[in-house]
Structure formats: structure tokens, C-alpha cells
Short mmCIF file of C-alpha atoms in Angstrom, two decimals:
data_model
loop_
_atom_site.label_atom_id
_atom_site.label_comp_id
_atom_site.label_asym_id
_atom_site.label_seq_id
_atom_site.Cartn_x
_atom_site.Cartn_y
_atom_site.Cartn_z
CA UNK A 1 -14.15 -207.03 177.19
CA UNK A 2 -10.97 -205.28 176.08
CA UNK A 3 -7.65 -206.23 177.64
CA UNK A 4 -3.92 -205.92 177.06
CA UNK A 5 -1.94 -209.16 176.87
CA UNK A 6 1.74 -208.88 177.76
CA UNK A 7 4.38 -211.14 179.30
CA UNK A 8 8.07 -211.76 179.91
CA UNK A 9 9.03 -208.39 181.35
CA UNK A 10 12.18 -209.91 182.92
CA UNK A 11 12.62 -206.92 185.22
CA UNK A 12 16.24 -206.63 186.29
CA UNK A 13 17.70 -208.29 183.21
CA UNK A 14 20.56 -206.82 181.20
CA UNK A 15 21.20 -207.08 177.47
CA UNK A 16 24.80 -208.23 177.28
CA UNK A 17 26.56 -205.53 179.34
CA UNK A 18 23.81 -202.91 178.97
CA UNK A 19 21.42 -202.45 181.89
CA UNK A 20 17.81 -202.47 180.71
CA UNK A 21 16.10 -201.02 183.77
CA UNK A 22 15.59 -197.62 182.14
CA UNK A 23 14.08 -199.22 179.04
CA UNK A 24 11.90 -201.43 181.23
CA UNK A 25 10.65 -198.34 183.08
CA UNK A 26 9.84 -196.74 179.71
CA UNK A 27 7.87 -199.84 178.77
CA UNK A 28 5.88 -199.69 182.02
CA UNK A 29 5.00 -196.07 181.25
CA UNK A 30 3.94 -197.12 177.74
CA UNK A 31 1.80 -199.95 179.15
CA UNK A 32 0.01 -197.62 181.56
CA UNK A 33 -0.51 -194.96 178.88
CA UNK A 34 -1.89 -197.54 176.45
CA UNK A 35 -4.25 -198.94 179.09
CA UNK A 36 -5.57 -195.42 179.70
CA UNK A 37 -5.74 -194.23 176.09
CA UNK A 38 -7.28 -197.42 174.69
CA UNK A 39 -9.78 -197.71 177.57
CA UNK A 40 -8.91 -201.29 178.45
CA UNK A 41 -10.92 -203.26 180.97
CA UNK A 42 -7.98 -205.37 182.18
CA UNK A 43 -4.27 -206.09 181.81
CA UNK A 44 -2.93 -209.65 181.78
CA UNK A 45 0.74 -210.51 182.36
CA UNK A 46 1.61 -214.11 181.49
CA UNK A 47 4.67 -214.76 183.63
CA UNK A 48 8.38 -213.99 183.94
CA UNK A 49 7.72 -210.68 185.62
CA UNK A 50 11.24 -210.83 187.02
CA UNK A 51 14.37 -212.28 185.45
CA UNK A 52 15.36 -214.37 188.45
CA UNK A 53 13.93 -215.78 191.64
CA UNK A 54 15.62 -213.18 193.86
CA UNK A 55 15.48 -209.96 191.80
CA UNK A 56 17.60 -206.88 192.51
CA UNK A 57 16.02 -204.14 194.61
CA UNK A 58 15.75 -201.75 191.66
CA UNK A 59 13.66 -204.32 189.78
CA UNK A 60 11.36 -204.80 192.78
CA UNK A 61 10.92 -201.03 193.03
CA UNK A 62 9.99 -200.83 189.34
CA UNK A 63 7.46 -203.64 189.79
CA UNK A 64 5.99 -201.83 192.80
CA UNK A 65 5.70 -198.64 190.74
CA UNK A 66 3.95 -200.54 187.93
CA UNK A 67 1.39 -202.00 190.35
CA UNK A 68 0.65 -198.62 191.89
CA UNK A 69 0.19 -196.97 188.50
CA UNK A 70 -2.14 -199.70 187.25
CA UNK A 71 -4.13 -199.64 190.49
CA UNK A 72 -4.43 -195.85 190.27
CA UNK A 73 -5.95 -196.25 186.79
CA UNK A 74 -8.57 -198.57 188.22
CA UNK A 75 -7.66 -201.19 185.62
CA UNK A 76 -7.75 -204.75 187.03
CA UNK A 77 -4.53 -206.66 186.40
CA UNK A 78 -4.18 -210.46 186.34
CA UNK A 79 -0.64 -211.76 186.61
CA UNK A 80 0.95 -215.21 186.84
CA UNK A 81 4.43 -216.38 187.77
CA UNK A 82 6.76 -217.77 185.09
CA UNK A 83 9.70 -220.16 185.17
CA UNK A 84 12.10 -217.28 185.97
CA UNK A 85 10.01 -216.05 188.91
CA UNK A 86 9.90 -217.36 192.44
CA UNK A 87 6.19 -218.12 192.69
CA UNK A 88 6.23 -217.81 196.49
CA UNK A 89 8.01 -214.46 196.48
CA UNK A 90 5.90 -212.98 193.69
CA UNK A 91 2.74 -214.16 195.43
CA UNK A 92 3.46 -212.48 198.77
CA UNK A 93 0.56 -210.20 199.68
CA UNK A 94 -1.65 -211.54 196.88
CA UNK A 95 -4.78 -211.32 199.04
CA UNK A 96 -4.21 -207.68 199.93
CA UNK A 97 -3.18 -206.73 196.40
CA UNK A 98 -6.33 -208.35 195.07
CA UNK A 99 -8.38 -205.76 196.96
CA UNK A 100 -6.64 -203.10 194.88
CA UNK A 101 -7.44 -204.92 191.65
CA UNK A 102 -4.02 -206.57 191.24
CA UNK A 103 -4.64 -210.30 191.04
CA UNK A 104 -1.52 -212.45 191.43
CA UNK A 105 -1.95 -216.10 190.51
CA UNK A 106 1.14 -218.03 191.62
CA UNK A 107 -0.35 -221.06 193.43
CA UNK A 108 -0.93 -224.16 191.26
CA UNK A 109 -3.80 -225.15 193.56
CA UNK A 110 -5.81 -222.15 192.36
CA UNK A 111 -5.77 -222.92 188.62
CA UNK A 112 -9.52 -223.55 188.63
CA UNK A 113 -10.36 -220.41 190.63
CA UNK A 114 -10.82 -217.48 188.24
CA UNK A 115 -10.72 -213.75 188.62
CA UNK A 116 -14.22 -212.65 187.60
CA UNK A 117 -14.55 -209.38 185.71
CA UNK A 118 -17.65 -207.90 184.09
CA UNK A 119 -18.52 -205.75 181.10
CA UNK A 120 -21.77 -204.73 179.41
CA UNK A 121 -22.24 -208.28 178.06
CA UNK A 122 -21.75 -210.17 181.33
CA UNK A 123 -18.92 -211.91 183.13
CA UNK A 124 -15.49 -212.99 181.92
CA UNK A 125 -13.53 -215.59 183.90
CA UNK A 126 -9.74 -215.08 183.91
CA UNK A 127 -7.90 -218.27 184.92
CA UNK A 128 -4.25 -217.95 185.90
CA UNK A 129 -2.07 -221.02 185.32
CA UNK A 130 1.38 -220.19 186.73
CA UNK A 131 4.40 -222.00 185.34
CA UNK A 132 3.94 -225.63 186.37
CA UNK A 133 7.25 -227.42 186.93
CA UNK A 134 6.13 -231.03 186.32
CA UNK A 135 8.32 -232.68 188.97
CA UNK A 136 7.08 -230.25 191.64
CA UNK A 137 3.33 -230.38 190.89
CA UNK A 138 2.89 -234.01 189.77
CA UNK A 139 1.55 -235.13 193.16
CA UNK A 140 -0.60 -232.05 193.62
CA UNK A 141 -2.41 -232.74 190.34
CA UNK A 142 -2.41 -236.51 190.96
CA UNK A 143 -1.08 -237.35 187.51
CA UNK A 144 0.92 -240.50 186.69
CA UNK A 145 3.71 -238.79 184.75
CA UNK A 146 5.80 -235.67 185.40
CA UNK A 147 5.46 -234.04 181.98
CA UNK A 148 4.39 -230.60 180.80
CA UNK A 149 1.45 -231.87 178.78
CA UNK A 150 0.21 -234.02 181.66
CA UNK A 151 0.20 -231.31 184.32
CA UNK A 152 -1.16 -228.61 182.00
CA UNK A 153 -3.94 -230.97 180.92
CA UNK A 154 -4.82 -231.56 184.57
CA UNK A 155 -4.85 -227.82 185.24
CA UNK A 156 -7.08 -227.22 182.21
CA UNK A 157 -9.44 -229.96 183.40
CA UNK A 158 -9.94 -227.85 186.53
CA UNK A 159 -10.55 -224.77 184.40
CA UNK A 160 -13.13 -226.50 182.23
CA UNK A 161 -14.88 -227.99 185.26
CA UNK A 162 -15.21 -224.58 186.89
CA UNK A 163 -16.37 -222.96 183.65
CA UNK A 164 -19.00 -225.67 183.09
CA UNK A 165 -20.53 -224.84 186.48
CA UNK A 166 -20.95 -221.17 185.60
CA UNK A 167 -23.92 -219.60 183.76
CA UNK A 168 -24.12 -220.26 180.04
CA UNK A 169 -22.42 -217.53 178.05
CA UNK A 170 -19.66 -216.88 180.57
CA UNK A 171 -16.60 -215.98 178.53
CA UNK A 172 -13.14 -217.20 179.52
CA UNK A 173 -9.48 -216.24 179.29
CA UNK A 174 -6.56 -218.45 180.36
CA UNK A 175 -3.10 -217.14 181.22
CA UNK A 176 -0.36 -219.77 180.90
CA UNK A 177 3.42 -219.88 180.82
CA UNK A 178 4.53 -222.74 178.59
CA UNK A 179 6.17 -223.81 175.35
CA UNK A 180 3.29 -224.64 173.02
CA UNK A 181 3.80 -226.63 169.82
CA UNK A 182 4.22 -224.35 166.83
CA UNK A 183 5.87 -221.56 168.78
CA UNK A 184 9.24 -220.23 167.58
CA UNK A 185 11.84 -219.95 170.37
CA UNK A 186 14.79 -217.58 170.61
CA UNK A 187 18.12 -217.81 172.44
CA UNK A 188 16.97 -215.88 175.51
CA UNK A 189 14.39 -218.25 177.00
CA UNK A 190 15.45 -220.64 179.74
CA UNK A 191 15.10 -224.28 178.69
CA UNK A 192 12.10 -226.02 180.28
CA UNK A 193 12.55 -229.40 178.57
CA UNK A 194 11.37 -232.35 180.66
CA UNK A 195 11.78 -235.95 179.54
CA UNK A 196 13.24 -234.70 176.28
CA UNK A 197 9.97 -232.87 175.47
CA UNK A 198 9.32 -229.19 176.11
CA UNK A 199 6.30 -228.43 173.90
CA UNK A 200 2.64 -229.10 174.61
CA UNK A 201 -0.05 -229.13 171.90
CA UNK A 202 -2.32 -226.12 171.59
CA UNK A 203 -5.28 -228.50 171.92
CA UNK A 204 -4.57 -228.73 175.66
CA UNK A 205 -6.28 -225.33 175.93
CA UNK A 206 -9.45 -226.23 174.05
CA UNK A 207 -12.71 -224.97 175.54
CA UNK A 208 -11.83 -221.35 176.38
CA UNK A 209 -12.19 -218.14 174.40
CA UNK A 210 -8.64 -216.82 174.59
CA UNK A 211 -5.26 -218.15 175.77
CA UNK A 212 -2.70 -215.50 176.75
CA UNK A 213 0.65 -217.25 176.59
CA UNK A 214 4.02 -216.31 178.00
CA UNK A 215 7.53 -217.83 177.82
CA UNK A 216 8.54 -217.39 174.17
CA UNK A 217 9.95 -213.94 173.44
CA UNK A 218 8.58 -213.49 169.93
CA UNK A 219 5.02 -212.21 169.41
CA UNK A 220 3.17 -215.09 167.73
CA UNK A 221 -0.31 -216.24 166.73
CA UNK A 222 -0.67 -220.02 167.04
CA UNK A 223 -4.42 -219.86 166.43
CA UNK A 224 -6.84 -216.93 166.54
CA UNK A 225 -7.49 -217.82 170.18
CA UNK A 226 -3.98 -218.88 171.27
CA UNK A 227 -1.24 -216.23 171.17
CA UNK A 228 2.12 -215.26 172.60
CA UNK A 229 2.63 -211.58 173.30
CA UNK A 230 6.42 -211.99 173.41
CA UNK A 231 8.77 -209.94 175.56
CA UNK A 232 8.40 -206.14 175.35
CA UNK A 233 12.19 -205.74 174.95
CA UNK A 234 14.89 -207.79 173.24
CA UNK A 235 17.09 -209.96 175.44
CA UNK A 236 19.26 -211.71 172.81
CA UNK A 237 20.50 -211.01 169.31
CA UNK A 238 18.36 -213.91 168.08
CA UNK A 239 15.48 -211.43 168.51
CA UNK A 240 16.91 -209.03 165.92
CA UNK A 241 13.98 -209.73 163.59
CA UNK A 242 11.30 -209.38 166.27
CA UNK A 243 8.71 -206.64 166.35
CA UNK A 244 8.20 -206.02 170.07
CA UNK A 245 4.56 -205.49 170.94
CA UNK A 246 1.55 -206.32 173.11
CA UNK A 247 -1.80 -207.71 172.05
CA UNK A 248 -4.86 -205.49 172.46
CA UNK A 249 -7.63 -208.08 172.58
CA UNK A 250 -11.39 -207.58 172.29
CA UNK A 251 -13.85 -210.32 173.29
CA UNK A 252 -17.33 -209.67 171.96
CA UNK A 253 -20.55 -210.82 173.60
CA UNK A 254 -20.24 -214.28 172.03
CA UNK A 255 -16.53 -214.67 172.87
CA UNK A 256 -15.23 -213.97 169.36
CA UNK A 257 -11.68 -212.59 169.37
CA UNK A 258 -10.29 -209.50 167.67
CA UNK A 259 -6.63 -208.73 168.35
CA UNK A 260 -4.42 -205.79 167.43
CA UNK A 261 -0.66 -205.48 167.93
CA UNK A 262 0.47 -202.43 169.88
CA UNK A 263 4.16 -201.69 169.38
CA UNK A 264 6.45 -201.26 172.39
CA UNK A 265 9.23 -198.66 172.59
CA UNK A 266 12.65 -200.24 171.98
CA UNK A 267 15.77 -198.28 172.98
CA UNK A 268 17.85 -199.33 169.97
CA UNK A 269 17.37 -201.65 167.00
CA UNK A 270 19.42 -204.86 166.90
CA UNK A 271 21.70 -205.85 164.04
CA UNK A 272 23.69 -209.00 163.29
CA UNK A 273 26.46 -208.44 160.78
CA UNK A 274 28.89 -211.02 159.41
CA UNK A 275 31.99 -210.99 157.25
CA UNK A 276 35.71 -210.19 157.21
CA UNK A 277 36.50 -207.22 159.46
CA UNK A 278 37.76 -204.98 156.62
CA UNK A 279 34.58 -205.63 154.65
CA UNK A 280 32.36 -204.75 157.62
CA UNK A 281 34.23 -201.50 158.12
CA UNK A 282 33.91 -200.51 154.47
CA UNK A 283 30.50 -201.82 153.33
CA UNK A 284 28.19 -198.82 152.69
CA UNK A 285 25.13 -201.08 152.95
CA UNK A 286 25.79 -201.39 156.69
CA UNK A 287 25.43 -197.67 157.37
CA UNK A 288 21.90 -198.23 158.68
CA UNK A 289 23.33 -200.24 161.60
CA UNK A 290 25.80 -197.66 162.87
CA UNK A 291 23.52 -196.61 165.76
CA UNK A 292 22.19 -200.11 166.48
CA UNK A 293 23.25 -202.61 169.10
CA UNK A 294 25.46 -204.87 167.00
CA UNK A 295 26.59 -208.47 167.09
CA UNK A 296 29.53 -208.74 164.68
CA UNK A 297 30.69 -212.15 163.49
CA UNK A 298 34.15 -212.03 161.95
CA UNK A 299 34.91 -214.64 159.29
CA UNK A 300 38.58 -213.74 158.72
CA UNK A 301 40.72 -216.91 158.44
CA UNK A 302 43.10 -215.43 161.06
CA UNK A 303 41.86 -213.40 164.04
CA UNK A 304 42.49 -209.70 163.24
CA UNK A 305 44.43 -207.45 165.59
CA UNK A 306 42.34 -205.29 168.00
CA UNK A 307 39.02 -206.33 166.44
CA UNK A 308 36.73 -204.75 169.07
CA UNK A 309 38.53 -201.42 169.01
CA UNK A 310 38.34 -201.34 165.22
CA UNK A 311 34.72 -202.44 164.88
CA UNK A 312 33.51 -199.90 167.46
CA UNK A 313 35.05 -197.07 165.44
CA UNK A 314 32.23 -197.56 162.96
CA UNK A 315 29.66 -199.36 165.15
CA UNK A 316 30.07 -197.77 168.59
CA UNK A 317 27.28 -199.84 170.17
CA UNK A 318 28.78 -203.22 169.34
CA UNK A 319 27.99 -205.54 172.25
CA UNK A 320 29.05 -208.94 170.94
CA UNK A 321 32.04 -209.95 168.87
CA UNK A 322 32.17 -213.52 167.54
CA UNK A 323 35.09 -215.09 165.70
CA UNK A 324 33.84 -217.71 163.24
CA UNK A 325 36.27 -218.21 160.33
CA UNK A 326 34.73 -219.72 157.23
CA UNK A 327 35.84 -223.35 157.21
CA UNK A 328 34.41 -226.65 156.02
CA UNK A 329 32.30 -228.42 158.69
CA UNK A 330 34.76 -231.34 158.79
CA UNK A 331 37.80 -229.06 159.28
CA UNK A 332 39.52 -230.14 162.54
CA UNK A 333 39.89 -226.48 163.50
CA UNK A 334 36.12 -225.88 163.58
CA UNK A 335 35.39 -224.60 167.09
CA UNK A 336 33.85 -226.78 169.78
CA UNK A 337 31.07 -224.26 170.26
CA UNK A 338 30.22 -224.38 166.56
CA UNK A 339 30.10 -228.18 166.59
CA UNK A 340 27.66 -228.06 169.50
CA UNK A 341 25.44 -225.32 168.09
CA UNK A 342 21.78 -226.33 168.09
CA UNK A 343 22.32 -229.49 170.17
CA UNK A 344 20.63 -229.97 173.52
CA UNK A 345 22.17 -231.43 176.70
CA UNK A 346 20.86 -234.92 175.97
CA UNK A 347 22.37 -235.00 172.47
CA UNK A 348 25.72 -233.72 173.72
CA UNK A 349 25.83 -236.37 176.45
CA UNK A 350 24.95 -239.13 173.98
CA UNK A 351 27.68 -237.92 171.61
CA UNK A 352 30.17 -238.02 174.49
CA UNK A 353 29.26 -241.63 175.27
CA UNK A 354 29.75 -242.53 171.61
CA UNK A 355 33.10 -240.74 171.53
CA UNK A 356 34.40 -242.49 174.66
CA UNK A 357 33.39 -246.06 173.90
CA UNK A 358 32.86 -246.07 170.16
CA UNK A 359 29.09 -246.69 170.26
CA UNK A 360 26.20 -244.52 171.37
CA UNK A 361 23.89 -245.34 174.30
CA UNK A 362 21.09 -247.86 173.92
CA UNK A 363 17.46 -247.10 174.78
CA UNK A 364 17.89 -247.93 178.48
CA UNK A 365 20.98 -245.75 178.77
CA UNK A 366 19.28 -242.87 176.96
CA UNK A 367 16.45 -243.08 179.49
CA UNK A 368 18.96 -242.96 182.37
CA UNK A 369 20.56 -239.84 180.88
CA UNK A 370 17.18 -238.22 180.34
CA UNK A 371 16.10 -238.96 183.92
CA UNK A 372 19.37 -237.53 185.22
CA UNK A 373 18.92 -234.25 183.33
CA UNK A 374 15.28 -234.01 184.47
CA UNK A 375 16.31 -234.62 188.09
CA UNK A 376 18.90 -231.83 187.97
CA UNK A 377 16.40 -229.46 186.37
CA UNK A 378 13.76 -230.28 188.97
CA UNK A 379 16.30 -229.87 191.78
CA UNK A 380 17.26 -226.45 190.43
CA UNK A 381 13.61 -225.43 190.25
CA UNK A 382 12.96 -226.66 193.80
CA UNK A 383 16.01 -224.75 195.02
CA UNK A 384 14.73 -221.52 193.49
CA UNK A 385 11.29 -222.00 195.07
CA UNK A 386 12.91 -222.51 198.47
CA UNK A 387 15.14 -219.43 198.27
#
């Protein structure tokens, strides 16, 4: 069984002020061409098809075009909803689309019901685990705790139970949208932390032949059987070092995995440059970045005059300009944003408590803060589902 593993299309998203719809359309064309040229048996899309719950019309039209082109190829497609998608909206018409070979898996109740595909060696069961917001599915899975590991473990129990009831030798693929321990995040993924913990161990997925992950935007191999495809396009400058690609996966008759990276077309390279403005304008080593999308961080001790106008004379595609003068960390003029860099909401709130009263929160108070953040996050997720 040969299939393409992709995820995190984020249709409708922009990169800073640049619309990405044209680049996303180019990627869809590349996906369809690759599926045809490499004679794949299936395409799997592991969530975050859209960038938001109510996507713009142009993004919906591009999605519709992608489905028609894949259906015309006769290549079955299995697709799950991610944390950016509205599961209910994405899943509209799933029954009818399934007849055309487009299998949308957006209902948590169907985690243990696979899409069955066949090749010369027998059947392969594709299980779609949509993004599972713990607070919203806790009761459905009858688990005692609203946590990512708990609900994903319950979903995988359903997968393993179904697989155990099938003929010996049935191979299996799981699609999931989650933050798995060992994965490297970037700045462009929406936080899914619950109870102060976002990651789940890869061992949750034991018992299947391949796990096609979505959520993290960098292509990554956690184990030979557990992989992230990453996003096909960059959505933050933290992805400047990424190689955007899909996985072309082969499952042999025994379920052994062979995977090859297939590069995706990227409209422009990304570059992050840093230094005093005059140095950036004069440094010959930066010539390679003159046609890239650029994030320029200026370290001048005093903000230069007209910095964007000057930097774009050499780097016309500069999209982000950051002012970060070189100062000692304890300098009182160090920016608030710099002091908060790398700290999550819980840590910031605890620091605020310590600042106001002179002592940080105790264990009970930390739990109250954590529950409050989880409640807001769950309420936001519920609101998006209801929209």
C-alpha cells in the first residue's frame, strides 16, 4: 500500500501580510500530480485543512477543487479535522463524499471505525482520530480526566479493539492531530496545552503499522512508524530552517514501513537576519537573502530613522521588522515582550502574582490558575464548534 501523508494545509491563511492562497493552490496541484505520477493508492490529510473554523469563501473553493481533482484521479483520500477546523463544518456531506472516495473523519465517536482499502496483499484499515479537545470529549470517551493523553488513549483502545477483531495480517494506519512527545514545535501552531501538559507519549499509538500525525509544522520522524508530515508551506519565520515536504509511505505485505520525503513547492525562501541596520545593508554575505521573505531584527542601541524604508531598498520582500537592541538581560530597558519570550500563560500569571504580593502562588493557587486557563481554552473550542 502506497500513500501520501500530508497535513496542516491551513487554507485561507496569510503569511504576515502576504496572501498564501495562490501558493496553496500550487501545492494542491503538486499533491495531485505527485499522487498520479507516483501511483499512490491513497492520500491521508492529518488535520488543519482550514486555518479557522469559518474559512473564507476562496479557501472553501480551493478545498472543493482539491476534492474534485483527487476524486477524478480515483485515489481514495482520508482526512481528519484539526484544532483549527470546525469538525462539524468540515464533516458536512461526509456520507456523500465517501461514495466518491473522499473519507472525512471528524466525529470522535467514529475513531474505531476505519476506512478499509485493499491492495495486492490484502486490506489496510485507516483509522481517523480527529483533534480531540479533552474537555469536549471526556464524557463521550468515559474517561476520568480531561487530558490529551487520556482521551487519545481511549480512542486508541477503540482502534486496537476493532483491529483485533479483523483477520490476522490486516495492516493499519492511524491519522491523528496531536502534540506528541519528542516533536519540535514552531511559532505558528495554536497552543493546545491542557492542564499544563500538551504532549502525549508516542507509546499511546502502539499496536498499529503507521501513525500519520498532524499539528506540528515541521516534517519529523519520531519513530520509523510515527511521523509528522509538517505543513506544506511556511506560516512563521520560526520555520525558516524547515524543508517543506510530504511523506510518500509504502507498507509492505507484513506492515513494514518505507518512507520517502517529497518536497513541496515554496514560493520564496525565508530568512532571519539580525544586526545593526547599517551592517545589514552592507554585509555581502546577506546577498543570498535579497529575494527572500525576510524578518530583520535591528540591534542598534537607538531606533534608526525610517528603518523599513531603508531595509526594503536591499531586501524588498521584508515582512517583519523587529527592534531588539543588544542589552544585558537585567537592563531595565529590556522590552516586556523580550522578558516574556518563551513563557506560557501559566508562567506569566504566576510571575504576576509574585510581582503583586511578593511571593508566588502555592500549589493550590497554581491549580486554580491552571483550571482557569483550561476552562477558557475549552470555552473557546466549544464556541468554535458551535459557530
